[in-house]
Amino acid sequence: MSIVRHLTFRRHHPHRRRLASLAVAAAVRQDTAVWTPAPLSVVEPAAESLFHVTVDLSDAPDLATSHSRAGQYLQLRVPASEKPSFLAIASPPGLAAAKGVFEFLVKSVAGSTAELLCGLKRGDVVELGPVMGNGFDVDRIQPPEDYPTVLIFATGSGISPIRSLIESGFSASKRSNVRLYYGARNLQRMAYQDRFKDWESSGVSIVPVLSQPSDNWKGESGYVQAAFRRAKQIFNPNSTGVVLCGQKQMTEEITSILVADGVSSDKILKNF
């Protein structure tokens, strides 16, 4: 509901009139923000509590082409709520230019705009804000011969911009040691398993890490940072790049481990 409709103007109170004027101005700024309406073309489960959402940008080519780097994000609004949700763009930038779509991996959280979004269907119209953020500056870990080791860490829906990075290409096949540590509660909550084979073919070794695995799980268990400590191999910190996205505690602990090992903080890429 508009802020303006909640304002009560009282006479003989200049201070209150001033506050009311400021509130009106703020409401106008919010109402005149650039929002692009676009229909949904896909809403389907990706994993437990996670959904694939695709937005058709056929009528918004300028917005589509504004996605220039993996790791960028935008705000999305749904008809039933004025509160936007911040979503990382999961598809690589080239897909928007070629097919006119943005793809997202959305975690459905009770009571949130994301939950409302995941309850919509094909053809429903949402509103998108402009593409924001600098994304992952992969130029900082180029050329591949100077940075043969790239360590990638993601948890939960944080895999979304990592998918964009892998599928947009960062010369993984020209590097000797590219590893993705991907953490989730269990396999039922791990999205993009159907893409693992293609990612590995592109030069990325995938290490799934489950914090609450089933009894028959034979892979890494616990938290991503603990799995990395256990599996840490000898590498040259001066020729190592790092990409992080996910839970704050994970990103902070991984950063501390790698900086202590001599990896330059300038070579640790984050999308925020």
CSV table of C-alpha atoms in Angstrom, one decimal:
chain,number,residue,atom,x,y,z
A,1,MET,CA,0.0,0.0,0.0
A,2,SER,CA,1.3,3.4,-0.9
A,3,ILE,CA,3.0,5.5,1.9
A,4,VAL,CA,1.0,8.5,0.7
A,5,ARG,CA,-2.3,7.0,1.7
A,6,HIS,CA,-1.1,6.6,5.2
A,7,LEU,CA,-0.2,10.3,5.7
A,8,THR,CA,-2.4,12.5,7.9
A,9,PHE,CA,-1.8,16.2,7.3
A,10,ARG,CA,-2.5,18.4,10.3
A,11,ARG,CA,-2.7,22.2,10.3
A,12,HIS,CA,-0.5,24.5,12.4
A,13,HIS,CA,2.3,22.0,12.7
A,14,PRO,CA,5.1,23.0,10.3
A,15,HIS,CA,7.4,20.3,11.5
A,16,ARG,CA,4.8,17.6,10.8
A,17,ARG,CA,4.1,19.1,7.4
A,18,ARG,CA,7.9,18.9,6.7
A,19,LEU,CA,8.0,15.2,7.7
A,20,ALA,CA,4.9,14.6,5.6
A,21,SER,CA,6.5,16.3,2.6
A,22,LEU,CA,9.6,14.1,3.0
A,23,ALA,CA,7.5,11.0,3.2
A,24,VAL,CA,5.6,11.9,0.0
A,25,ALA,CA,8.9,12.5,-1.8
A,26,ALA,CA,10.2,9.1,-0.6
A,27,ALA,CA,7.0,7.5,-1.8
A,28,VAL,CA,7.2,9.1,-5.2
A,29,ARG,CA,10.9,8.0,-5.6
A,30,GLN,CA,9.8,4.4,-4.8
A,31,ASP,CA,6.8,4.6,-7.1
A,32,THR,CA,8.9,5.9,-10.0
A,33,ALA,CA,11.6,3.3,-9.8
A,34,VAL,CA,12.3,1.4,-13.0
A,35,TRP,CA,10.2,-1.8,-12.9
A,36,THR,CA,9.9,-3.9,-16.0
A,37,PRO,CA,6.8,-6.2,-16.2
A,38,ALA,CA,7.6,-9.7,-17.7
A,39,PRO,CA,5.8,-13.0,-17.8
A,40,LEU,CA,7.0,-16.2,-16.2
A,41,SER,CA,7.7,-19.1,-18.6
A,42,VAL,CA,8.9,-21.7,-16.1
A,43,VAL,CA,8.1,-22.3,-12.4
A,44,GLU,CA,9.1,-25.8,-11.3
A,45,PRO,CA,10.8,-27.6,-8.4
A,46,ALA,CA,14.6,-27.8,-8.6
A,47,ALA,CA,15.1,-29.5,-5.2
A,48,GLU,CA,13.4,-29.6,-1.8
A,49,SER,CA,12.4,-25.9,-1.0
A,50,LEU,CA,14.1,-24.7,-4.2
A,51,PHE,CA,12.5,-23.7,-7.5
A,52,HIS,CA,13.6,-23.1,-11.1
A,53,VAL,CA,12.0,-19.8,-12.2
A,54,THR,CA,12.4,-18.4,-15.7
A,55,VAL,CA,11.3,-15.0,-16.8
A,56,ASP,CA,10.6,-14.2,-20.4
A,57,LEU,CA,12.3,-11.0,-21.5
A,58,SER,CA,11.2,-11.0,-25.1
A,59,ASP,CA,9.6,-7.6,-24.7
A,60,ALA,CA,12.5,-6.2,-22.6
A,61,PRO,CA,15.7,-6.6,-24.7
A,62,ASP,CA,17.5,-3.8,-23.0
A,63,LEU,CA,17.1,-5.4,-19.6
A,64,ALA,CA,18.2,-8.8,-21.0
A,65,THR,CA,21.4,-7.4,-22.5
A,66,SER,CA,22.2,-5.4,-19.3
A,67,HIS,CA,23.2,-8.7,-17.7
A,68,SER,CA,26.9,-8.6,-18.5
A,69,ARG,CA,28.7,-10.6,-15.8
A,70,ALA,CA,28.1,-13.8,-13.7
A,71,GLY,CA,27.2,-12.9,-10.1
A,72,GLN,CA,24.9,-10.0,-10.8
A,73,TYR,CA,21.4,-9.8,-9.3
A,74,LEU,CA,18.2,-7.8,-9.3
A,75,GLN,CA,15.0,-7.2,-7.4
A,76,LEU,CA,11.8,-8.9,-8.3
A,77,ARG,CA,8.2,-8.0,-7.3
A,78,VAL,CA,5.1,-10.2,-7.5
A,79,PRO,CA,1.5,-8.9,-7.7
A,80,ALA,CA,0.5,-9.9,-4.2
A,81,SER,CA,3.4,-8.0,-2.5
A,82,GLU,CA,5.1,-4.7,-2.8
A,83,LYS,CA,8.1,-5.9,-1.0
A,84,PRO,CA,10.7,-7.0,-3.6
A,85,SER,CA,13.0,-10.1,-3.4
A,86,PHE,CA,16.7,-9.9,-4.2
A,87,LEU,CA,17.6,-12.7,-6.6
A,88,ALA,CA,20.9,-13.7,-8.1
A,89,ILE,CA,20.7,-14.4,-11.8
A,90,ALA,CA,21.4,-18.1,-12.3
A,91,SER,CA,21.7,-18.2,-16.1
A,92,PRO,CA,24.9,-17.1,-17.9
A,93,PRO,CA,24.8,-13.6,-19.5
A,94,GLY,CA,24.9,-15.1,-22.9
A,95,LEU,CA,21.6,-16.9,-22.4
A,96,ALA,CA,19.7,-13.6,-21.9
A,97,ALA,CA,21.2,-12.2,-25.2
A,98,ALA,CA,20.5,-15.4,-27.1
A,99,LYS,CA,17.1,-16.5,-25.8
A,100,GLY,CA,15.7,-13.5,-24.0
A,101,VAL,CA,15.3,-15.1,-20.6
A,102,PHE,CA,16.6,-14.8,-17.1
A,103,GLU,CA,16.7,-17.9,-15.0
A,104,PHE,CA,16.7,-18.0,-11.2
A,105,LEU,CA,17.1,-20.5,-8.4
A,106,VAL,CA,14.6,-19.4,-5.8
A,107,LYS,CA,14.5,-20.7,-2.2
A,108,SER,CA,10.9,-20.7,-0.9
A,109,VAL,CA,10.9,-19.2,2.5
A,110,ALA,CA,7.5,-19.1,4.4
A,111,GLY,CA,6.0,-15.7,4.5
A,112,SER,CA,8.4,-14.2,1.9
A,113,THR,CA,8.0,-12.7,-1.5
A,114,ALA,CA,10.1,-15.7,-2.7
A,115,GLU,CA,7.4,-18.0,-1.4
A,116,LEU,CA,4.7,-16.1,-3.4
A,117,LEU,CA,6.9,-16.2,-6.5
A,118,CYS,CA,7.3,-20.0,-6.2
A,119,GLY,CA,3.5,-20.3,-6.0
A,120,LEU,CA,2.9,-18.6,-9.4
A,121,LYS,CA,2.5,-20.3,-12.7
A,122,ARG,CA,3.5,-19.9,-16.3
A,123,GLY,CA,2.1,-16.7,-17.8
A,124,ASP,CA,1.8,-14.8,-14.5
A,125,VAL,CA,3.5,-11.4,-14.7
A,126,VAL,CA,6.1,-10.2,-12.3
A,127,GLU,CA,8.1,-7.0,-12.2
A,128,LEU,CA,11.9,-6.9,-12.5
A,129,GLY,CA,14.2,-4.1,-11.3
A,130,PRO,CA,17.4,-3.2,-13.1
A,131,VAL,CA,20.4,-5.6,-13.0
A,132,MET,CA,22.7,-4.6,-10.2
A,133,GLY,CA,26.1,-5.4,-8.8
A,134,ASN,CA,29.6,-5.9,-10.3
A,135,GLY,CA,29.4,-9.7,-10.3
A,136,PHE,CA,32.5,-11.9,-10.2
A,137,ASP,CA,35.4,-10.0,-11.5
A,138,VAL,CA,37.2,-13.0,-13.1
A,139,ASP,CA,39.7,-10.8,-14.8
A,140,ARG,CA,41.4,-10.7,-11.4
A,141,ILE,CA,42.2,-14.5,-11.8
A,142,GLN,CA,43.3,-14.4,-15.4
A,143,PRO,CA,45.1,-15.5,-17.5
A,144,PRO,CA,44.5,-19.2,-16.6
A,145,GLU,CA,48.2,-20.1,-16.9
A,146,ASP,CA,48.9,-17.7,-14.0
A,147,TYR,CA,46.1,-19.0,-11.9
A,148,PRO,CA,45.9,-22.7,-12.6
A,149,THR,CA,44.1,-23.4,-9.3
A,150,VAL,CA,40.6,-22.0,-8.7
A,151,LEU,CA,38.7,-23.0,-5.6
A,152,ILE,CA,34.9,-22.4,-5.7
A,153,PHE,CA,32.7,-22.6,-2.6
A,154,ALA,CA,28.9,-22.5,-2.5
A,155,THR,CA,26.1,-23.5,-0.1
A,156,GLY,CA,22.4,-23.8,-0.6
A,157,SER,CA,20.9,-21.4,-3.1
A,158,GLY,CA,24.3,-19.7,-3.3
A,159,ILE,CA,25.0,-22.2,-6.1
A,160,SER,CA,22.8,-19.9,-8.3
A,161,PRO,CA,25.4,-17.3,-9.4
A,162,ILE,CA,28.1,-20.1,-9.4
A,163,ARG,CA,26.1,-21.8,-12.1
A,164,SER,CA,26.1,-18.6,-14.1
A,165,LEU,CA,29.9,-18.4,-13.6
A,166,ILE,CA,30.6,-22.0,-14.7
A,167,GLU,CA,28.3,-21.8,-17.7
A,168,SER,CA,29.5,-18.4,-18.9
A,169,GLY,CA,33.1,-19.8,-18.9
A,170,PHE,CA,36.2,-18.7,-17.0
A,171,SER,CA,38.7,-20.9,-18.9
A,172,ALA,CA,38.3,-23.8,-16.4
A,173,SER,CA,39.4,-26.3,-19.1
A,174,LYS,CA,42.7,-24.4,-19.3
A,175,ARG,CA,43.4,-24.7,-15.6
A,176,SER,CA,44.9,-27.7,-13.9
A,177,ASN,CA,42.9,-27.6,-10.6
A,178,VAL,CA,39.4,-26.2,-10.5
A,179,ARG,CA,37.2,-27.5,-7.6
A,180,LEU,CA,33.7,-26.7,-6.6
A,181,TYR,CA,32.8,-27.5,-2.9
A,182,TYR,CA,29.0,-27.4,-2.9
A,183,GLY,CA,27.2,-27.8,0.4
A,184,ALA,CA,23.6,-28.7,1.1
A,185,ARG,CA,21.7,-30.4,3.9
A,186,ASN,CA,21.2,-33.6,1.8
A,187,LEU,CA,20.9,-34.7,-1.8
A,188,GLN,CA,17.2,-33.8,-1.8
A,189,ARG,CA,18.1,-30.2,-1.2
A,190,MET,CA,20.9,-30.0,-3.7
A,191,ALA,CA,19.9,-28.3,-7.0
A,192,TYR,CA,21.6,-28.7,-10.4
A,193,GLN,CA,22.7,-32.3,-10.0
A,194,ASP,CA,21.6,-32.8,-13.6
A,195,ARG,CA,24.2,-30.3,-14.6
A,196,PHE,CA,27.1,-31.8,-12.8
A,197,LYS,CA,28.3,-33.9,-15.7
A,198,ASP,CA,28.4,-30.9,-18.0
A,199,TRP,CA,30.2,-28.8,-15.4
A,200,GLU,CA,32.8,-31.5,-15.0
A,201,SER,CA,33.2,-31.8,-18.7
A,202,SER,CA,34.0,-28.1,-18.7
A,203,GLY,CA,36.9,-28.7,-16.3
A,204,VAL,CA,35.3,-28.2,-12.9
A,205,SER,CA,35.7,-31.0,-10.3
A,206,ILE,CA,32.6,-31.2,-8.0
A,207,VAL,CA,32.8,-32.1,-4.4
A,208,PRO,CA,29.3,-32.4,-2.9
A,209,VAL,CA,29.2,-31.8,0.9
A,210,LEU,CA,26.2,-32.9,2.9
A,211,SER,CA,25.6,-31.6,6.4
A,212,GLN,CA,22.8,-34.2,7.2
A,213,PRO,CA,23.4,-37.0,4.8
A,214,SER,CA,21.6,-40.4,4.6
A,215,ASP,CA,23.3,-43.4,6.2
A,216,ASN,CA,24.4,-44.7,2.8
A,217,TRP,CA,26.2,-41.5,1.8
A,218,LYS,CA,29.9,-42.1,0.9
A,219,GLY,CA,31.0,-38.6,0.0
A,220,GLU,CA,32.0,-35.6,2.1
A,221,SER,CA,29.9,-34.8,5.1
A,222,GLY,CA,29.6,-31.9,7.5
A,223,TYR,CA,30.1,-28.3,6.5
A,224,VAL,CA,32.0,-27.1,3.4
A,225,GLN,CA,34.7,-25.4,5.4
A,226,ALA,CA,35.4,-28.5,7.4
A,227,ALA,CA,35.5,-30.6,4.3
A,228,PHE,CA,38.0,-28.3,2.7
A,229,ARG,CA,40.2,-28.4,5.7
A,230,ARG,CA,40.2,-32.2,5.5
A,231,ALA,CA,40.8,-32.4,1.8
A,232,LYS,CA,43.1,-29.4,1.4
A,233,GLN,CA,45.8,-30.2,-1.1
A,234,ILE,CA,49.1,-28.5,-1.6
A,235,PHE,CA,48.7,-25.5,-3.9
A,236,ASN,CA,50.7,-22.4,-4.6
A,237,PRO,CA,48.8,-19.5,-2.9
A,238,ASN,CA,50.3,-17.0,-5.4
A,239,SER,CA,48.6,-18.8,-8.3
A,240,THR,CA,45.3,-19.6,-6.7
A,241,GLY,CA,42.0,-17.8,-7.3
A,242,VAL,CA,38.9,-18.3,-5.1
A,243,VAL,CA,35.1,-17.8,-5.7
A,244,LEU,CA,32.7,-17.7,-2.8
A,245,CYS,CA,28.9,-17.5,-2.5
A,246,GLY,CA,26.6,-18.7,0.3
A,247,GLN,CA,26.3,-18.8,4.0
A,248,LYS,CA,28.1,-15.9,5.8
A,249,GLN,CA,29.9,-18.2,8.3
A,250,MET,CA,31.2,-20.4,5.5
A,251,THR,CA,32.5,-17.5,3.4
A,252,GLU,CA,34.2,-15.9,6.4
A,253,GLU,CA,35.8,-19.1,7.6
A,254,ILE,CA,37.0,-20.1,4.1
A,255,THR,CA,38.4,-16.6,3.6
A,256,SER,CA,40.3,-16.8,6.9
A,257,ILE,CA,41.7,-20.2,6.0
A,258,LEU,CA,42.9,-19.2,2.6
A,259,VAL,CA,44.3,-15.8,3.6
A,260,ALA,CA,46.3,-17.5,6.4
A,261,ASP,CA,47.7,-19.9,3.8
A,262,GLY,CA,48.9,-16.9,1.8
A,263,VAL,CA,46.1,-16.4,-0.8
A,264,SER,CA,45.8,-12.7,-1.7
A,265,SER,CA,42.4,-11.3,-0.6
A,266,ASP,CA,42.3,-9.6,-4.0
A,267,LYS,CA,42.0,-13.0,-5.6
A,268,ILE,CA,39.0,-14.0,-3.5
A,269,LEU,CA,35.9,-13.2,-5.6
A,270,LYS,CA,32.5,-12.5,-4.1
A,271,ASN,CA,29.3,-11.3,-5.7
A,272,PHE,CA,28.5,-8.7,-3.0
